[in-house]
């Protein structure tokens, strides 16, 4: 069997559904067979212990270097975790009130031996979703839409469209099925990985699928179609293209000069790393496929973005505090938007992002690349990890494709998540279920 992920969540043992790392579908969530849809709405998570304190952090963090001893500790943790991944190169960025740590490891191109550098551009996949979620919050704050508007107000043909709200699309509870789960769509994608997909084609593919078997708003099911729909809502409300709204409301205000929405182009600015995958039957464990030039248009407002480590440090913190992006009262709503679909104390997914033990953010994966971007609401620390491989490592499910030298005595994890978790643990706030 060929394992296909395509920006789906990867389960990380009992940790947060969509934010972590291996190849199995998450255990929590809806059944897809027959039966009576659930009607129970899970409780609001208290994953962010003090939202008001987070919103109060309006000053920029320092860009001076971390103290030497702390930098050495993080360097050792990053190197150890990097050695356990499938990736040939990695970039690690950590910023806190104590300063900045930014370092590259390994090679960007195994064929030439070119080293990885801290200024690389990378396809960041589903980290696009927090940007789309932020745009949605901004438009709601401006009164141009309501999170409780039905999607039928903006887009025709959505299954249960009068019941599915903007909020449900953003927190992955809509029951609208992801087009990336469709075998027919996957067959086309992997046969033509350089194909340019129009957003309308993606929407049609998703809306043509049977919805998940639960009442909208009552269960979690990670769906790229949800965030594609939000892209259409953003365009309809503003009368502008998604990329223009993104530039106007996020990239320019935050000064994100190395974040690009390619809008159908497969171009990747220099410097960039070569990215490797085993998805879709491409490559072998001895020789993974080079997916650098695969076209990312299949992700559109759910996964097409390109960015850099330093830009994601800035966005990851601004997204969490709201500073420069969203008014405080609306940011408080976003920080309390997480639902406990993993059970009490185990975090949850909110408006375009997730939360686990106080860490808010997202991972991003598409063939060839894997990225993690998280902010600790407990101690004002942002971590970004970027690698040039999406191949998991560790004791992964039997249908997961791994490298020949895969260390099976470790928990299964995607590479960027493995490095991020190691750093988070070293900093004293593990990315793990909350203590009850």
mmCIF file of N, CA, C and O in Angstrom, residues 7 38-39 41 44 77 89 174 194 198 213 219 299 307 313 333 342 363 372 417:
data_model
loop_
_atom_site.group_PDB
_atom_site.id
_atom_site.type_symbol
_atom_site.label_atom_id
_atom_site.label_comp_id
_atom_site.label_asym_id
_atom_site.label_seq_id
_atom_site.Cartn_x
_atom_site.Cartn_y
_atom_site.Cartn_z
ATOM 1 N N UNK A 7 -0.697 16.802 3.382
ATOM 2 C CA UNK A 7 -1.130 17.818 4.346
ATOM 3 C C UNK A 7 -2.238 17.327 5.262
ATOM 4 O O UNK A 7 -2.972 18.090 5.839
ATOM 5 N N UNK A 38 -23.229 12.340 15.662
ATOM 6 C CA UNK A 38 -23.161 12.854 17.024
ATOM 7 C C UNK A 38 -23.785 14.242 17.094
ATOM 8 O O UNK A 38 -23.816 14.972 16.123
ATOM 9 N N UNK A 39 -24.252 14.616 18.275
ATOM 10 C CA UNK A 39 -24.790 15.964 18.437
ATOM 11 C C UNK A 39 -24.210 16.635 19.676
ATOM 12 O O UNK A 39 -24.712 17.643 20.134
ATOM 13 N N UNK A 41 -21.376 18.718 21.544
ATOM 14 C CA UNK A 41 -20.293 19.661 21.278
ATOM 15 C C UNK A 41 -19.270 19.558 22.409
ATOM 16 O O UNK A 41 -19.615 19.794 23.563
ATOM 17 N N UNK A 44 -14.884 23.654 25.630
ATOM 18 C CA UNK A 44 -13.808 24.560 25.236
ATOM 19 C C UNK A 44 -12.561 24.202 26.032
ATOM 20 O O UNK A 44 -12.610 24.007 27.246
ATOM 21 N N UNK A 77 20.501 19.766 21.707
ATOM 22 C CA UNK A 77 19.192 19.122 21.551
ATOM 23 C C UNK A 77 18.792 19.043 20.085
ATOM 24 O O UNK A 77 18.283 18.012 19.614
ATOM 25 N N UNK A 89 18.925 18.209 5.794
ATOM 26 C CA UNK A 89 19.210 19.560 6.256
ATOM 27 C C UNK A 89 18.099 20.084 7.129
ATOM 28 O O UNK A 89 16.946 19.649 7.011
ATOM 29 N N UNK A 174 -16.540 21.004 10.447
ATOM 30 C CA UNK A 174 -17.641 21.238 9.512
ATOM 31 C C UNK A 174 -18.312 19.968 9.003
ATOM 32 O O UNK A 174 -19.451 19.989 8.575
ATOM 33 N N UNK A 194 3.458 18.079 -11.214
ATOM 34 C CA UNK A 194 3.771 19.451 -11.627
ATOM 35 C C UNK A 194 2.549 20.175 -12.200
ATOM 36 O O UNK A 194 2.649 21.303 -12.685
ATOM 37 N N UNK A 198 -6.394 24.776 -10.259
ATOM 38 C CA UNK A 198 -7.166 25.979 -9.986
ATOM 39 C C UNK A 198 -7.957 25.783 -8.691
ATOM 40 O O UNK A 198 -8.425 24.675 -8.408
ATOM 41 N N UNK A 213 -19.612 11.564 8.819
ATOM 42 C CA UNK A 213 -20.837 11.131 9.493
ATOM 43 C C UNK A 213 -20.935 11.684 10.916
ATOM 44 O O UNK A 213 -20.895 10.955 11.898
ATOM 45 N N UNK A 219 -17.671 17.251 15.969
ATOM 46 C CA UNK A 219 -16.505 16.364 15.945
ATOM 47 C C UNK A 219 -15.437 16.957 15.049
ATOM 48 O O UNK A 219 -15.704 17.821 14.212
ATOM 49 N N UNK A 299 -2.562 23.101 -2.840
ATOM 50 C CA UNK A 299 -2.864 23.494 -1.462
ATOM 51 C C UNK A 299 -3.561 24.832 -1.342
ATOM 52 O O UNK A 299 -4.217 25.116 -0.342
ATOM 53 N N UNK A 307 7.847 30.464 2.880
ATOM 54 C CA UNK A 307 8.306 31.405 3.896
ATOM 55 C C UNK A 307 9.717 31.053 4.341
ATOM 56 O O UNK A 307 10.358 30.148 3.794
ATOM 57 N N UNK A 313 9.063 33.118 12.644
ATOM 58 C CA UNK A 313 9.207 33.547 14.044
ATOM 59 C C UNK A 313 8.337 34.767 14.310
ATOM 60 O O UNK A 313 7.617 34.834 15.308
ATOM 61 N N UNK A 333 -10.829 35.868 21.885
ATOM 62 C CA UNK A 333 -11.742 34.838 21.382
ATOM 63 C C UNK A 333 -10.971 33.740 20.672
ATOM 64 O O UNK A 333 -11.257 32.550 20.823
ATOM 65 N N UNK A 342 -9.671 15.730 21.841
ATOM 66 C CA UNK A 342 -8.811 14.643 22.306
ATOM 67 C C UNK A 342 -9.115 14.254 23.748
ATOM 68 O O UNK A 342 -8.406 13.441 24.326
ATOM 69 N N UNK A 363 1.851 22.676 12.189
ATOM 70 C CA UNK A 363 2.907 22.109 11.361
ATOM 71 C C UNK A 363 2.499 22.264 9.902
ATOM 72 O O UNK A 363 1.317 22.509 9.596
ATOM 73 N N UNK A 372 7.599 23.155 11.331
ATOM 74 C CA UNK A 372 6.813 23.331 12.555
ATOM 75 C C UNK A 372 6.962 24.771 13.018
ATOM 76 O O UNK A 372 8.065 25.329 12.985
ATOM 77 N N UNK A 417 8.807 18.002 13.443
ATOM 78 C CA UNK A 417 8.165 17.849 14.748
ATOM 79 C C UNK A 417 9.114 17.217 15.747
ATOM 80 O O UNK A 417 9.144 17.602 16.916
#
